[in-house]
Coordinates of C-alpha atoms and ligand atoms in Angstrom, one line a residue:
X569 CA 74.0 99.5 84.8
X570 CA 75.6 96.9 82.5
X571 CA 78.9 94.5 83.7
X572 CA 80.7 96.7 81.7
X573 CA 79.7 100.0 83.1
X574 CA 80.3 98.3 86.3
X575 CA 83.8 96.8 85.9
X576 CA 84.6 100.3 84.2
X577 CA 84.2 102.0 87.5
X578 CA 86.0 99.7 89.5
X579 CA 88.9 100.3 86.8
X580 CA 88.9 103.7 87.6
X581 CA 89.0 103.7 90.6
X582 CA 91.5 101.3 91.3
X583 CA 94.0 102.1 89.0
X584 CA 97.1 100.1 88.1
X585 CA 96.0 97.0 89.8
X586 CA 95.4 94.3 87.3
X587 CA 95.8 91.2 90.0
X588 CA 92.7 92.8 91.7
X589 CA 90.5 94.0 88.4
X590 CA 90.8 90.4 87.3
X591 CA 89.4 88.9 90.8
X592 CA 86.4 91.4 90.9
X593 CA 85.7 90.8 87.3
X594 CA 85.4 86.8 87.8
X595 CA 83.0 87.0 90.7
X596 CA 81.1 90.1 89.3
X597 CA 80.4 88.1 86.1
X598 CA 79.0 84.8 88.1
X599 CA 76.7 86.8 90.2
X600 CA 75.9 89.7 87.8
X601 CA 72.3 87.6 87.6
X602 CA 71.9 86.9 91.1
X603 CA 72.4 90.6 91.6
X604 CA 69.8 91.9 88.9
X605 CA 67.3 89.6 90.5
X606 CA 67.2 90.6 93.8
X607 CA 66.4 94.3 94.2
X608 CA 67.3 94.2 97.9
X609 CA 71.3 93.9 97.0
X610 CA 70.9 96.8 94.7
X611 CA 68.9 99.2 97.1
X612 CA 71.9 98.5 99.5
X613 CA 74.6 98.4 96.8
X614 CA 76.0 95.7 98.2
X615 CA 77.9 95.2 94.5
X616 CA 80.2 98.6 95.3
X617 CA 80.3 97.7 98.6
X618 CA 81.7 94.2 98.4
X619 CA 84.5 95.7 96.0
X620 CA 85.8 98.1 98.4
X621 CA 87.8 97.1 100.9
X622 CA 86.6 98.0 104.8
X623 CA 90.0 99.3 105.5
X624 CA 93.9 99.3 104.2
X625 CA 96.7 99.8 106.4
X626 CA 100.4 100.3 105.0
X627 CA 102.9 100.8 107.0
X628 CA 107.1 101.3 107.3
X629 CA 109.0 98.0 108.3
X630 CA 112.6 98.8 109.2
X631 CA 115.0 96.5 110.2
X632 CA 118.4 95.6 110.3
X633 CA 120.6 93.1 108.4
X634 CA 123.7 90.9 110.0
X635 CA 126.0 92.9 108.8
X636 CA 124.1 96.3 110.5
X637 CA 122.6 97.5 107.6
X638 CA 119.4 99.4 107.5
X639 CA 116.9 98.1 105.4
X640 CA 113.1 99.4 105.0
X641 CA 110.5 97.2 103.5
X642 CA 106.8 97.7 102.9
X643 CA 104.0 96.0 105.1
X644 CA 100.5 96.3 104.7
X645 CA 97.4 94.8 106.0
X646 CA 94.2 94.9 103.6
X647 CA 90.9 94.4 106.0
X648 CA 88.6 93.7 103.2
X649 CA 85.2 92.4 104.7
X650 CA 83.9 91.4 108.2
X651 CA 80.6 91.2 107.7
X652 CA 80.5 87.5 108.3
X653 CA 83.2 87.3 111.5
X654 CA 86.9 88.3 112.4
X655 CA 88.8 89.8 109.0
X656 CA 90.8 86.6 108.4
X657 CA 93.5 85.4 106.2
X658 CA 97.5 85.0 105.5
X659 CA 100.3 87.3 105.3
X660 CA 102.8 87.2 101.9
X661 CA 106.4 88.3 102.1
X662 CA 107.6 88.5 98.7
X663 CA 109.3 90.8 96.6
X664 CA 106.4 90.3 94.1
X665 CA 103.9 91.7 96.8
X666 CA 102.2 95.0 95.7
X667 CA 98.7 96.2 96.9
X668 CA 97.5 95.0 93.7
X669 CA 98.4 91.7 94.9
X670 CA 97.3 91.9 98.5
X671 CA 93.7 93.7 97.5
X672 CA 93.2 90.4 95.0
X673 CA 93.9 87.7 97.9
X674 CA 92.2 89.9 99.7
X675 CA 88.8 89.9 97.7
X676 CA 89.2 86.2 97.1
X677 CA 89.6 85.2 100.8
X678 CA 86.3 87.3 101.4
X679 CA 84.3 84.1 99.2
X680 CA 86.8 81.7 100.1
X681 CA 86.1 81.8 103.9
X682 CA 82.1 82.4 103.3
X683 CA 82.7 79.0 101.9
X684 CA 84.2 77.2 104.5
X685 CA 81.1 77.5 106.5
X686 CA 82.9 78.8 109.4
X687 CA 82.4 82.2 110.6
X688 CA 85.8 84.4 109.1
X689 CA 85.4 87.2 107.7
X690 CA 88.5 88.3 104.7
X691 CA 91.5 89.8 104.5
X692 CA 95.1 89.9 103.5
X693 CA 98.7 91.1 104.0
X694 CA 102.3 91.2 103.5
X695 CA 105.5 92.7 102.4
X696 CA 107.5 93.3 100.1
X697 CA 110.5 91.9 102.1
X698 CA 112.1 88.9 99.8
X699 CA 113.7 86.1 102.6
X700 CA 115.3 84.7 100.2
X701 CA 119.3 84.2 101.5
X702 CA 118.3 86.0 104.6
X703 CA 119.8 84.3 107.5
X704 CA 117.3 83.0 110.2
X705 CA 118.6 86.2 112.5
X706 CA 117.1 88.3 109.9
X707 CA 114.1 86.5 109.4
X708 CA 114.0 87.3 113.0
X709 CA 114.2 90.8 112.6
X710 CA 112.2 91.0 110.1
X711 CA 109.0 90.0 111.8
X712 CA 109.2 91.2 115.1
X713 CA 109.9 94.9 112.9
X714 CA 106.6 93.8 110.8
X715 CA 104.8 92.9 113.9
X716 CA 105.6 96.0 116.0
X717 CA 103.6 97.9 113.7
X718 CA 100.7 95.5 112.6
X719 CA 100.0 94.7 116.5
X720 CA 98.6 97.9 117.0
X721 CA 95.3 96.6 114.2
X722 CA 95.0 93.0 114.8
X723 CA 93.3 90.9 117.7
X724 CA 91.5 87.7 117.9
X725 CA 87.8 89.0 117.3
X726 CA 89.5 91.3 115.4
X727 CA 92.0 90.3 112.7
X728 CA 94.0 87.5 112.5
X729 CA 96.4 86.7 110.1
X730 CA 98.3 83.7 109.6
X731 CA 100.7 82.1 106.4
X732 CA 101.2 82.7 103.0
X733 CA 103.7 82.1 100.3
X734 CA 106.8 83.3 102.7
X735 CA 105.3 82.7 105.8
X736 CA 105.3 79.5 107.7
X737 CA 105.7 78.1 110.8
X738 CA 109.0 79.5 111.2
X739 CA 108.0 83.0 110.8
X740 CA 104.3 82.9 112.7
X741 CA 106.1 81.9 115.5
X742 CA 108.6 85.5 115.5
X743 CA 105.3 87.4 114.9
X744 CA 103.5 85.8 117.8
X745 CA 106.5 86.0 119.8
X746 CA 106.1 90.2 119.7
X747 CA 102.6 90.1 119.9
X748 CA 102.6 88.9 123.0
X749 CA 105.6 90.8 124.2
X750 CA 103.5 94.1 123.2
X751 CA 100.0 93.0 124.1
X752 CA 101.2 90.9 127.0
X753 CA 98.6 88.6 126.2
X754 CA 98.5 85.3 124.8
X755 CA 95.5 84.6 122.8
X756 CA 95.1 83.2 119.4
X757 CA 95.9 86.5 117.5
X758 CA 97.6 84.3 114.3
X759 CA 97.1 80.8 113.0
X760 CA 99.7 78.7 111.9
X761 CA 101.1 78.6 115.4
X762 CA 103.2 75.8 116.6
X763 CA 101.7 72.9 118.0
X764 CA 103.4 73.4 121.6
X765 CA 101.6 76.7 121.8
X766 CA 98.5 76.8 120.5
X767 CA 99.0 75.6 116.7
X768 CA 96.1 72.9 115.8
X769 CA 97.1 69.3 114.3
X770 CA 97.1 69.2 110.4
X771 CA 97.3 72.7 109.5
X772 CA 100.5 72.7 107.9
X773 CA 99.2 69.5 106.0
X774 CA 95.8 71.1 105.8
X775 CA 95.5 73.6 102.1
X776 CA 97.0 70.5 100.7
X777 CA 94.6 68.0 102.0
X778 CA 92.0 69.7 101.3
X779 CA 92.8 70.6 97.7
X780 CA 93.0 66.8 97.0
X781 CA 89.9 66.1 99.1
X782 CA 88.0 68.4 97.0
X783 CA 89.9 67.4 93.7
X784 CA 88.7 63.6 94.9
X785 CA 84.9 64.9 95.1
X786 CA 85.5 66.0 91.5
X787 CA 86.6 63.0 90.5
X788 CA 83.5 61.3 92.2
X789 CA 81.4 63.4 89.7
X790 CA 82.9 61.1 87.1
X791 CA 82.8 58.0 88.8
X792 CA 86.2 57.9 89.5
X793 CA 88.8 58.4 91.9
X794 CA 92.8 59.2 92.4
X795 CA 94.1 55.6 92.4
X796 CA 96.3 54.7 89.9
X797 CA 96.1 58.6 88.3
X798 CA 99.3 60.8 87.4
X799 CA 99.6 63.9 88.9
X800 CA 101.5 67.2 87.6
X801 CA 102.0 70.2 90.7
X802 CA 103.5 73.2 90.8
X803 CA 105.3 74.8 93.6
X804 CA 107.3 72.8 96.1
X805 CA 106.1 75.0 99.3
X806 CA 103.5 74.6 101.8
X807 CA 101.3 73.5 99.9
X808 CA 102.6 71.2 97.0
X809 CA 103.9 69.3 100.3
X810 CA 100.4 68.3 101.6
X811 CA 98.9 67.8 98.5
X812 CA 102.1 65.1 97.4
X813 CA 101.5 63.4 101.3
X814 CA 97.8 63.2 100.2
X815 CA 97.7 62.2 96.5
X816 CA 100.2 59.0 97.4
X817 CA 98.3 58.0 100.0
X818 CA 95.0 57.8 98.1
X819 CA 96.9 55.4 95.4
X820 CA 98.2 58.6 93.0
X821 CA 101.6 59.4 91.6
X822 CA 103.0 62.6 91.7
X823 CA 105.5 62.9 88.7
X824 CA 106.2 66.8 88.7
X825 CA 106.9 69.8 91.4
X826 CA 108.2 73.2 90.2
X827 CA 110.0 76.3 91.6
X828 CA 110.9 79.7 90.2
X829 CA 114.2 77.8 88.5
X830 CA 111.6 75.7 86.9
X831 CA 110.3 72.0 87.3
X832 CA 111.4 68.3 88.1
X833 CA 110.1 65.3 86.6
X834 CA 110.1 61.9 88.4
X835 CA 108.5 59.4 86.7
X836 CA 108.7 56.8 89.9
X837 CA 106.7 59.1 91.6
X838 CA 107.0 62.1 94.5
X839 CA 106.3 60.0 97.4
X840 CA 107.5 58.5 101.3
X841 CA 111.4 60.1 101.4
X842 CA 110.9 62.6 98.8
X843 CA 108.5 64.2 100.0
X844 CA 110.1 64.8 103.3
X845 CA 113.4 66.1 101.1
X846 CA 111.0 68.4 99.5
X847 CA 110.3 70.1 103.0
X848 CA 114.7 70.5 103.5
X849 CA 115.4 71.9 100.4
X850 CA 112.1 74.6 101.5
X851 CA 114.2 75.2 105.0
X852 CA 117.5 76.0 102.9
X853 CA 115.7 79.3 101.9
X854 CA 116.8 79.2 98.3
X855 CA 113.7 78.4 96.7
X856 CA 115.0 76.0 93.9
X857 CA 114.0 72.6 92.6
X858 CA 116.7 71.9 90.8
X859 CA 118.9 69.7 93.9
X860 CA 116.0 67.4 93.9
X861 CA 116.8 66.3 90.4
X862 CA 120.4 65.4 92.1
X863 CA 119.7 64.1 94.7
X864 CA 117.1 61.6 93.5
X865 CA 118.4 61.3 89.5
X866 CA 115.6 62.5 87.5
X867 CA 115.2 65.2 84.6
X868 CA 114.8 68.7 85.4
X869 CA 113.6 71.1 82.8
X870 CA 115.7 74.6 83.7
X871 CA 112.7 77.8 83.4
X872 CA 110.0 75.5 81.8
X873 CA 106.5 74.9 83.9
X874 CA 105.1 71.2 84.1
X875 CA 102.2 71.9 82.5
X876 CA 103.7 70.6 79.2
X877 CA 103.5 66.8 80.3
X878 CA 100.9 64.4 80.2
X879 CA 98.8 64.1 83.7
X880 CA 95.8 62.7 84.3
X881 CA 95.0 65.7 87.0
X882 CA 97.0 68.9 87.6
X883 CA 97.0 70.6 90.8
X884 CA 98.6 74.4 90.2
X885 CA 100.5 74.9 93.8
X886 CA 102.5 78.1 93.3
X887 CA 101.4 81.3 92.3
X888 CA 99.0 83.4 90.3
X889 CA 98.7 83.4 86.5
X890 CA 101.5 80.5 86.5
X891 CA 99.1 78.1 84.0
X892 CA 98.0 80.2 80.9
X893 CA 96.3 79.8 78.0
X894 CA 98.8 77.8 75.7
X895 CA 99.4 75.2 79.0
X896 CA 95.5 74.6 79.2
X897 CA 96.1 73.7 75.7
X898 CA 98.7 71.2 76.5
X899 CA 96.9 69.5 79.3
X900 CA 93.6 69.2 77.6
X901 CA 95.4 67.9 74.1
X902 CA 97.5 65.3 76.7
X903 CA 93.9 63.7 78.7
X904 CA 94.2 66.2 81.7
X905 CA 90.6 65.4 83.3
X906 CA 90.5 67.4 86.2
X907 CA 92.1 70.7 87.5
X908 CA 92.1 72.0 90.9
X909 CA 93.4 75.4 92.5
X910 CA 96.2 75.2 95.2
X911 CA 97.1 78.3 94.9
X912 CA 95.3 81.6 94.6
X913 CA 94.2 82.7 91.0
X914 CA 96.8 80.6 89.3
X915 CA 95.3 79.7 85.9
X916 CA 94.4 83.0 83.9
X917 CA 91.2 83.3 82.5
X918 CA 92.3 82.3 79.2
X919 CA 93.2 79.3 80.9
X920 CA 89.8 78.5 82.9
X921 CA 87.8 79.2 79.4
X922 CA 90.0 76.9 78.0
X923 CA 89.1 73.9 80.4
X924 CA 85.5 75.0 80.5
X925 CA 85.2 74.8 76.7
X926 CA 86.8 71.8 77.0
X927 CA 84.2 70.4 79.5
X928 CA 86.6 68.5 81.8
X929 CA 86.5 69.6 85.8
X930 CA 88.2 73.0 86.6
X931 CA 87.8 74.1 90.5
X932 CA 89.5 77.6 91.0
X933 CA 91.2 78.3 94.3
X934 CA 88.5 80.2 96.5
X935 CA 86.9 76.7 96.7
X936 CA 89.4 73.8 96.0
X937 CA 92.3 75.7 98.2
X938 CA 89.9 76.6 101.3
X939 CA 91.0 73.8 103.4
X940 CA 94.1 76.0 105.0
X941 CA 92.1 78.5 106.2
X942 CA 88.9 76.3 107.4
X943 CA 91.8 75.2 109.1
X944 CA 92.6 78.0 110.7
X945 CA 89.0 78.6 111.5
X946 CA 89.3 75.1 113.5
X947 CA 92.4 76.3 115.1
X948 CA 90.4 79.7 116.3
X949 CA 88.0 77.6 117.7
X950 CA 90.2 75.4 119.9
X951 CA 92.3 78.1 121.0
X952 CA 88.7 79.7 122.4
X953 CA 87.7 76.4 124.0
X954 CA 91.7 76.5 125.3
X955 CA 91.5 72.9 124.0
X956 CA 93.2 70.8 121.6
X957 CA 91.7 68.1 119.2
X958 CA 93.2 65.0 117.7
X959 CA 94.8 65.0 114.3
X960 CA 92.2 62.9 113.6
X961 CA 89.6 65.0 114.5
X962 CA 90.4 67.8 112.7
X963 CA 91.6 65.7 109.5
X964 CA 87.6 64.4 109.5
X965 CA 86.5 68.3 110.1
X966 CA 88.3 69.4 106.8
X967 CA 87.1 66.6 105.3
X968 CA 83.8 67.6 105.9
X969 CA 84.0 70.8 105.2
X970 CA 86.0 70.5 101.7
X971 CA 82.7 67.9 100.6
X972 CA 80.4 70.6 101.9
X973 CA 82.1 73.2 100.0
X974 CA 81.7 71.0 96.6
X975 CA 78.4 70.7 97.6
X976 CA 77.6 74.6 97.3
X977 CA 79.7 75.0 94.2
X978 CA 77.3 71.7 92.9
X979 CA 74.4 73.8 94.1
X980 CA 75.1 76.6 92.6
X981 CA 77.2 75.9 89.1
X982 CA 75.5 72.3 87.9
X983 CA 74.1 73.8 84.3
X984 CA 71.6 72.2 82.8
X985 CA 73.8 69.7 80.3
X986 CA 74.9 68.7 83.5
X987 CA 78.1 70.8 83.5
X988 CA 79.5 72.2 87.0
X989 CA 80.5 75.3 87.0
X990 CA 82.8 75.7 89.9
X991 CA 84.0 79.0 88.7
X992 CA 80.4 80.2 89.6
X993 CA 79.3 77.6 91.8
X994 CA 82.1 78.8 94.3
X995 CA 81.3 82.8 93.1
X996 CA 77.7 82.7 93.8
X997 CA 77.9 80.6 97.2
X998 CA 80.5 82.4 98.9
X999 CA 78.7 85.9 97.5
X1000 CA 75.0 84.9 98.8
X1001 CA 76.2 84.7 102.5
X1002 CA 78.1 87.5 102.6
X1003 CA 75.9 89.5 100.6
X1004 CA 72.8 89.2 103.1
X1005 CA 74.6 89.2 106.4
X1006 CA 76.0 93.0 104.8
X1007 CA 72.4 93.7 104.2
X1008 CA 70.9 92.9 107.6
X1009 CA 73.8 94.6 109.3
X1010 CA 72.5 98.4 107.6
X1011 CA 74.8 100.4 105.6
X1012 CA 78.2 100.1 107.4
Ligands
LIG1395 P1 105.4 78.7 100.0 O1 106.1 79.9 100.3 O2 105.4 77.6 101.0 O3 105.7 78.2 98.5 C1 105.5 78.9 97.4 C2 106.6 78.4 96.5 O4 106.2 78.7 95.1 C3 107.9 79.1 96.7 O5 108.9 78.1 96.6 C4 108.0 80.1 95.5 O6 109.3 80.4 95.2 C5 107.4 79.2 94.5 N1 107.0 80.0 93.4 C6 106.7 81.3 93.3 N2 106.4 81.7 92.1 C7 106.6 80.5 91.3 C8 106.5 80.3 90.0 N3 106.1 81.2 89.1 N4 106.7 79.0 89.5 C9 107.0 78.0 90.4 N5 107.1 78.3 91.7 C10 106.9 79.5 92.2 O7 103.8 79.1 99.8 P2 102.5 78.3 99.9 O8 102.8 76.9 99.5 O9 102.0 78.6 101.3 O10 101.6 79.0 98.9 C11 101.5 78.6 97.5 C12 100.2 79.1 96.9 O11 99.1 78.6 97.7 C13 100.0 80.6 96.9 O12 99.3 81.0 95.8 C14 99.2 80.8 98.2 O13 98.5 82.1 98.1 C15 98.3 79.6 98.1 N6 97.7 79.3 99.4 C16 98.4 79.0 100.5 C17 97.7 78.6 101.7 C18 98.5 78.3 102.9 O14 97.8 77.9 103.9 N7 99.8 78.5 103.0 C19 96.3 78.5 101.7 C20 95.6 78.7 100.4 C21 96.3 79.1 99.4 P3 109.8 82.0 95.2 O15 109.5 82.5 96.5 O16 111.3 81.9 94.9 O17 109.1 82.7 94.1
LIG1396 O1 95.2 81.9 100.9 C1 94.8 81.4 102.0 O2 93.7 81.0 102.2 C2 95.9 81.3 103.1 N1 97.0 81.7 102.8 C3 95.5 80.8 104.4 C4 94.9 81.9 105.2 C5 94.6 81.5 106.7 O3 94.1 82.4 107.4 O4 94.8 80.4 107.1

């Protein structure tokens, strides 16, 4: 069978999901030789296997607004792969979210945890719910309807979800809260908890750290570092945050963050105050940059993306396919030397050829964004041990991990003009592990 016969089946059968065709044709292509060489994958088909998830669950979520209205939203809960532990990964609530979606975060967070060296197997879900102007009361409601329905699957050796664009600490704690009310027991079902009841220190900070840890090991490769570099993000959630708190303190300047109204640019840098501001104007629900460029008298660029200004390093925080093909352009014509993946699948592969062709450092998400849930994987661990560790601790333990994982993605992607290939690096790591633990478990 050829790639293309391949990926023409997986077409077919998943119809009208491009998010997911996309995913499964990145890491198909990077291990397509890795797969042809070992005849033991292919006598177990471990190819149309790994493509198909374990096990979908979608489900009815009604609830009720503050002004008694009856709404019904969409849930879902994509068990994709557990050959290598517990399915793990976030939950999305978003108007955006389709199974599509779900199946493609899915899929990624199957290589993304393989990678983390921790033992989490992958998985996703969601809803279609949007929070946006919802009152905390129906936040409220929201979840504990989500919950009272996704209970019934999840379980710490089990599944266990945790936060996604949409979900933070605010909302893991209403899906806990039923959990526990309908299991009566408290065990670390979700990550992301609060850090009075189970939550590990630096796991709100954690996807961001990590993505700058990484992007500081790809700097390395080039004898350099983030002191005294300009930085463009995207995004101003969960993630953007960390990664502002991280690139300041390692000597860096922030100069752009973005939401869906479009982006900010601070030429004094995001940094100490503003960052904090950044994490208020999250809480006020509206999802909008614009205030910031009041508040703190800078420009803001009304439905434009950063991408179009000059940054030494750009570190895409928001959402997939937000950096195409003609802002690759514009970052490599204006010195951008490095990109790294905050978010899930955000440059399109237009976009990634683009920086590869242009030989400067690209690291897609499944690698550079694994720090949030290697995260989680520590705070699955303490909550076994019924222990807690020290910010400290667990800061050094993502460390490590996020230079391990550029390790494997060195391993695996250095070409021989001395090139890394994280695309593949990252594709061929994450696949190797979960590949052979699905062939010594039998055909399951
Ligand atoms: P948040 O909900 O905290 O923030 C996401 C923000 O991005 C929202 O403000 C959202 O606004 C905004 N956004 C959505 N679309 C766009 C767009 N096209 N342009 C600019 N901004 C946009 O989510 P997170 O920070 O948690 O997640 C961000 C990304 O990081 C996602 O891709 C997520 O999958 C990924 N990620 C998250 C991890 C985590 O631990 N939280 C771990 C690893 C990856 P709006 O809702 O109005 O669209
Ligand atoms: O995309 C991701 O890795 C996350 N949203 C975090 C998942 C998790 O289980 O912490």
């Amino acid at each position: 069978m050829t790639i293309r016969e391949f990926m023409a089946s997986v077409e077919a059968r998943n119809p009208a999901q491009p998010e997911f065709i996309q995913a499964v044709r990145e890491v198909v292509e990077s291990v397509w030789d890795i797969y042809q060489d070992n005849p033991v994958y292919q006598e177990n088909s471990i190819l149309e296997r790994i493509v198909e998830p374990e096990r979908i669950i979608t489900f009815r979520v009604p609830w009720i607004d503050d002004d008694s209205k009856v709404h019904v939203n969409r849930g879902y809960r994509v068990e994709f792969n557990g050959a290598i532990g517990p399915y793990k990964g976030g939950l999305r609530f978003h108007p955006s979210v389709t199974l599509s979606i779900l199946k493609f975060l899915g899929f990624e967070q199957v290589f993304k945890n393989s990678l983390t060296t921790l033992p989490m197997g992958g998985g996703k879900g969601g809803s279609d719910f949007n929070p946006k102007g919802k009152s905390d009361r129906e936040i409220m409601a929201f979840c504990h309807a989500f919950m009272q329905e996704l209970f019934r699957h999840i379980g710490p050796n089990t599944d266990v979800p945790a936060g996604d664009i949409g979900v933070g600490g605010r909302e893991i704690g209403y899906l806990f809260g039923m959990y526990r009310k309908l299991r009566n027991e408290f065990t670390g079902v979700l990550t992301g908890k609060g850090i009075k009841w189970g939550g590990s220190l630096v796991r709100p900070e954690a996807t961001g750290f990590g993505c700058v840890y990484f992007a500081e090991e790809m700097l390395k490769t080039k004898g350099t570092n983030f002191n005294g570099k300009t930085v463009a993000l995207s995004g101003f959630g969960n993630v953007a945050w960390g990664a502002a708190q991280k690139i300041t303190e390692l000597g860096g300047k922030v100069v752009t963050i973005s939401g869906p109204d479009g982006y900010i640019y601070d030429s004094d840098g995001i940094s100490g105050e503003k960052i904090d501001y950044l994490l208020e104007l999250r809480a006020t629900n509206n999802d909008v940059v614009q205030p910031y460029a009041e508040e703190f008298d800078v420009e803001f660029f009304p439905g434009k993306r950063p991408w179009e200004q000059k940054a030494d390093v750009a570190l895409p925080c928001a959402c997939e396919n937000e950096l195409r093909e003609e802002d690759a352009n514009n970052l490599v014509a204006n010195g951008c030397m490095c990109v790294a993946e905050g978010a899930n699948m955000p440059c399109t592969p237009e976009a990634i050829e683009t920086f590869q062709n242009a030989r400067i450092l690209y690291a897609p998400g499944k690698a550079a964004n694994a720090g949030g849930v290697a995260t989680s994987g520590l705070e699955m661990s303490q909550n076994s041990m019924r222990m807690s560790w020290s910010a400290e601790e667990v800061d050094e333990k993502l460390h490590r991990i996020m230079v391990e994982i550029h390790n494997q993605c060195v391993e695996h992607g250095k070409k021989t003009d001395g090139y890394i290939d994280y695309v593949h690096g990252a594709n061929i790591a994450g696949f190797i592990k979960v590949a052979d633990a699905m062939v010594e478990q039998g055909v399951v």
